[in-house]
Short mmCIF file of C-alpha atoms in Angstrom, two decimals:
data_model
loop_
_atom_site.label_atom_id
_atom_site.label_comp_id
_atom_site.label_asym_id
_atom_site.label_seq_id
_atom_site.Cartn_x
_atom_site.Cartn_y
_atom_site.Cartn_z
CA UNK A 1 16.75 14.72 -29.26
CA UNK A 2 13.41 13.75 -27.50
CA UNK A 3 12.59 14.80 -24.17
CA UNK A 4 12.06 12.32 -21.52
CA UNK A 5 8.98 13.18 -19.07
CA UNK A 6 7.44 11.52 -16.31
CA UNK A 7 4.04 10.94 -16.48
CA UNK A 8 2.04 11.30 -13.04
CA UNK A 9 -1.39 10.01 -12.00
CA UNK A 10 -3.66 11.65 -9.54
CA UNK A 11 -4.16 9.71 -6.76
CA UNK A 12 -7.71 8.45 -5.80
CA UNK A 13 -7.34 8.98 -2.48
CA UNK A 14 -5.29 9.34 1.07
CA UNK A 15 -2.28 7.05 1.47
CA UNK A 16 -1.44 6.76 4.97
CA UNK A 17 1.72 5.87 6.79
CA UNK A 18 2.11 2.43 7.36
CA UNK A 19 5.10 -0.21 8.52
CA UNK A 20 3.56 -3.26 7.21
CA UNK A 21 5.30 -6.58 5.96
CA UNK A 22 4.00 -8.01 2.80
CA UNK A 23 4.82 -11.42 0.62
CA UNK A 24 4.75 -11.14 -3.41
CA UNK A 25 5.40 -14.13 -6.45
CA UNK A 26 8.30 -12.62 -8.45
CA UNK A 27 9.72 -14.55 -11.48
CA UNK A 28 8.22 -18.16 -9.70
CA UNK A 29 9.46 -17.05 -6.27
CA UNK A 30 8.04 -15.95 -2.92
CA UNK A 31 9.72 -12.56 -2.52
CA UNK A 32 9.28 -10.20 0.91
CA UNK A 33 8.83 -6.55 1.59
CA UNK A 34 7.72 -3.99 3.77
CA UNK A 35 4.62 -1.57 2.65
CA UNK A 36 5.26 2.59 3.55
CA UNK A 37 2.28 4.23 2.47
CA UNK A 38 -1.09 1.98 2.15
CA UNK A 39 -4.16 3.56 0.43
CA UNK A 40 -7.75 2.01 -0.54
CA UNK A 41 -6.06 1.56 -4.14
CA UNK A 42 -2.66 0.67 -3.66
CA UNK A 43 0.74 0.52 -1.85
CA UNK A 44 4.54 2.36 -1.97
CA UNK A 45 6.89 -1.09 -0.55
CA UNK A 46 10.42 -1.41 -1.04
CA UNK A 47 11.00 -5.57 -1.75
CA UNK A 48 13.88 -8.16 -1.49
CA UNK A 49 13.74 -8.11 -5.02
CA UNK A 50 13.24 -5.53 -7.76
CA UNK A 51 9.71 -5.81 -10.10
CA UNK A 52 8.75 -4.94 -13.35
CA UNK A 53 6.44 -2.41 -13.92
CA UNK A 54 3.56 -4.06 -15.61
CA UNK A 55 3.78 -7.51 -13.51
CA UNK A 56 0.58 -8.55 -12.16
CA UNK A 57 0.55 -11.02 -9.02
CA UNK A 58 -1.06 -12.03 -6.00
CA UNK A 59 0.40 -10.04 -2.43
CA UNK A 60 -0.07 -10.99 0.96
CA UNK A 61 -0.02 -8.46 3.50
CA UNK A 62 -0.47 -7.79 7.28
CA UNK A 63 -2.05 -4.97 9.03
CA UNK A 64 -1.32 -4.34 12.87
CA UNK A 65 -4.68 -4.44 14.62
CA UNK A 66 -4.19 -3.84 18.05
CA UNK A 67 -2.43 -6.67 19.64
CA UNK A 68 -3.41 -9.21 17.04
CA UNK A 69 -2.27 -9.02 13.41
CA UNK A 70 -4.80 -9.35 10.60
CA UNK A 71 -3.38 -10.59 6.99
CA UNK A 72 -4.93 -9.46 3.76
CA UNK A 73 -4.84 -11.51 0.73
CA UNK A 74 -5.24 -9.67 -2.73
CA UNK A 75 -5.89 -11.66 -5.55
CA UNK A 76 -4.66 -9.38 -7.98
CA UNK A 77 -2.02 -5.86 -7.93
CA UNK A 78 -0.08 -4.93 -10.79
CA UNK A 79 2.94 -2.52 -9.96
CA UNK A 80 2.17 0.96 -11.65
CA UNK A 81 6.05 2.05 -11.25
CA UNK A 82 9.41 0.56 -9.90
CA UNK A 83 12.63 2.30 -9.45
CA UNK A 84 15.19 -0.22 -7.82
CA UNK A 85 13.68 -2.66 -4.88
CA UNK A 86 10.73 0.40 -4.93
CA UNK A 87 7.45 0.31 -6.39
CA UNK A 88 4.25 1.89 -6.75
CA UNK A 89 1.15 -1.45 -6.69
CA UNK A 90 -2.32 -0.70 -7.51
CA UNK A 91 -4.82 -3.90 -6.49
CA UNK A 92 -6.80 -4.63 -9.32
CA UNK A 93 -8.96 -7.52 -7.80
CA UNK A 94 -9.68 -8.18 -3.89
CA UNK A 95 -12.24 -10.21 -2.20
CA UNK A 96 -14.63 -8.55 -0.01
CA UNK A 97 -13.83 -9.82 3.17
CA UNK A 98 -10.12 -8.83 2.29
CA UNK A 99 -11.77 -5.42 0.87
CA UNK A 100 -13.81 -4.51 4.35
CA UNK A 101 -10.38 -5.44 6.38
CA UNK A 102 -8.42 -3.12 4.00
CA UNK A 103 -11.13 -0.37 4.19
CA UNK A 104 -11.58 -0.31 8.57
CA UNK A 105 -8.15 -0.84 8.95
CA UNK A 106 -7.80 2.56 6.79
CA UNK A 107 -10.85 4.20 7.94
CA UNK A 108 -9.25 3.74 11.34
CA UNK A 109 -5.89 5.14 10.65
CA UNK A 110 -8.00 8.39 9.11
CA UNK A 111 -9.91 8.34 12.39
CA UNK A 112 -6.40 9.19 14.36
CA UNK A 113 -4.97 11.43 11.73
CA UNK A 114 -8.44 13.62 12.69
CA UNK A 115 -7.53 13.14 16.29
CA UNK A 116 -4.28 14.12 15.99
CA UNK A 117 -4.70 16.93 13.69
CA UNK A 118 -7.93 18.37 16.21
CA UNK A 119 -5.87 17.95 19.52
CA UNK A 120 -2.44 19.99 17.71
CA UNK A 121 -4.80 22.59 16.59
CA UNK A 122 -6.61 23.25 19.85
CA UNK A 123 -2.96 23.68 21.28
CA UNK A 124 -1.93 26.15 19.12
CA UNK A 125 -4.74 28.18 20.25
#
């Protein structure tokens, strides 16, 4: 018998920790989710309803910016792997004002994790 064996892809770059609520089209219908770990190239959500992997569609999402909340729109993410309400989305096509958003919201999340990472180290001294 043939072996079954997962293939994995090396990631671009650093997915962060996020708690962020996002809207998807699946099968004609708005679907919700929440989004765990948000990178430059792509998400890990768990939705209301399970997707394919290979469905393409257009995802709302909104990132916590202070007191105010700022939504991103991308035009175009096709989900890489799913495994129950789980998947893996890469976005294939973004606008650039929804791009910039995307990229200081992260760049600002990296900013903390350098913080965070300086301040536990200078304790440990």
């Amino acid at each position: 018998m043939g072996q079954m064996t997962k293939t994995y892809a090396v990631r671009k770059g650093p997915r962060f920790p996020v708690h962020c609520p996002f809207c998807y089209f699946c099968d004609g219908t708005l679907d919700k989710g929440t989004i765990w770990d948000l990178s430059a190239t792509g998400w890990r959500a768990t939705g209301e309803q399970p997707v394919k992997a290979g469905s393409e569609t257009t995802v709302y999402f909104t990132l916590p910016d202070g007191d105010e909340s700022r939504t991103v729109l991308v035009d175009a993410a096709v989900v890489r792997w799913s495994e129950g309400r789980d998947a893996g989305w890469e976005i294939t096509r973004i606008d650039e004002e929804a791009r910039a958003r995307l990229d200081q919201f992260l760049e600002n999340l990296n900013a903390t994790d350098v913080i965070s990472e300086t301040k536990e180290r200078t304790r440990s001294w």
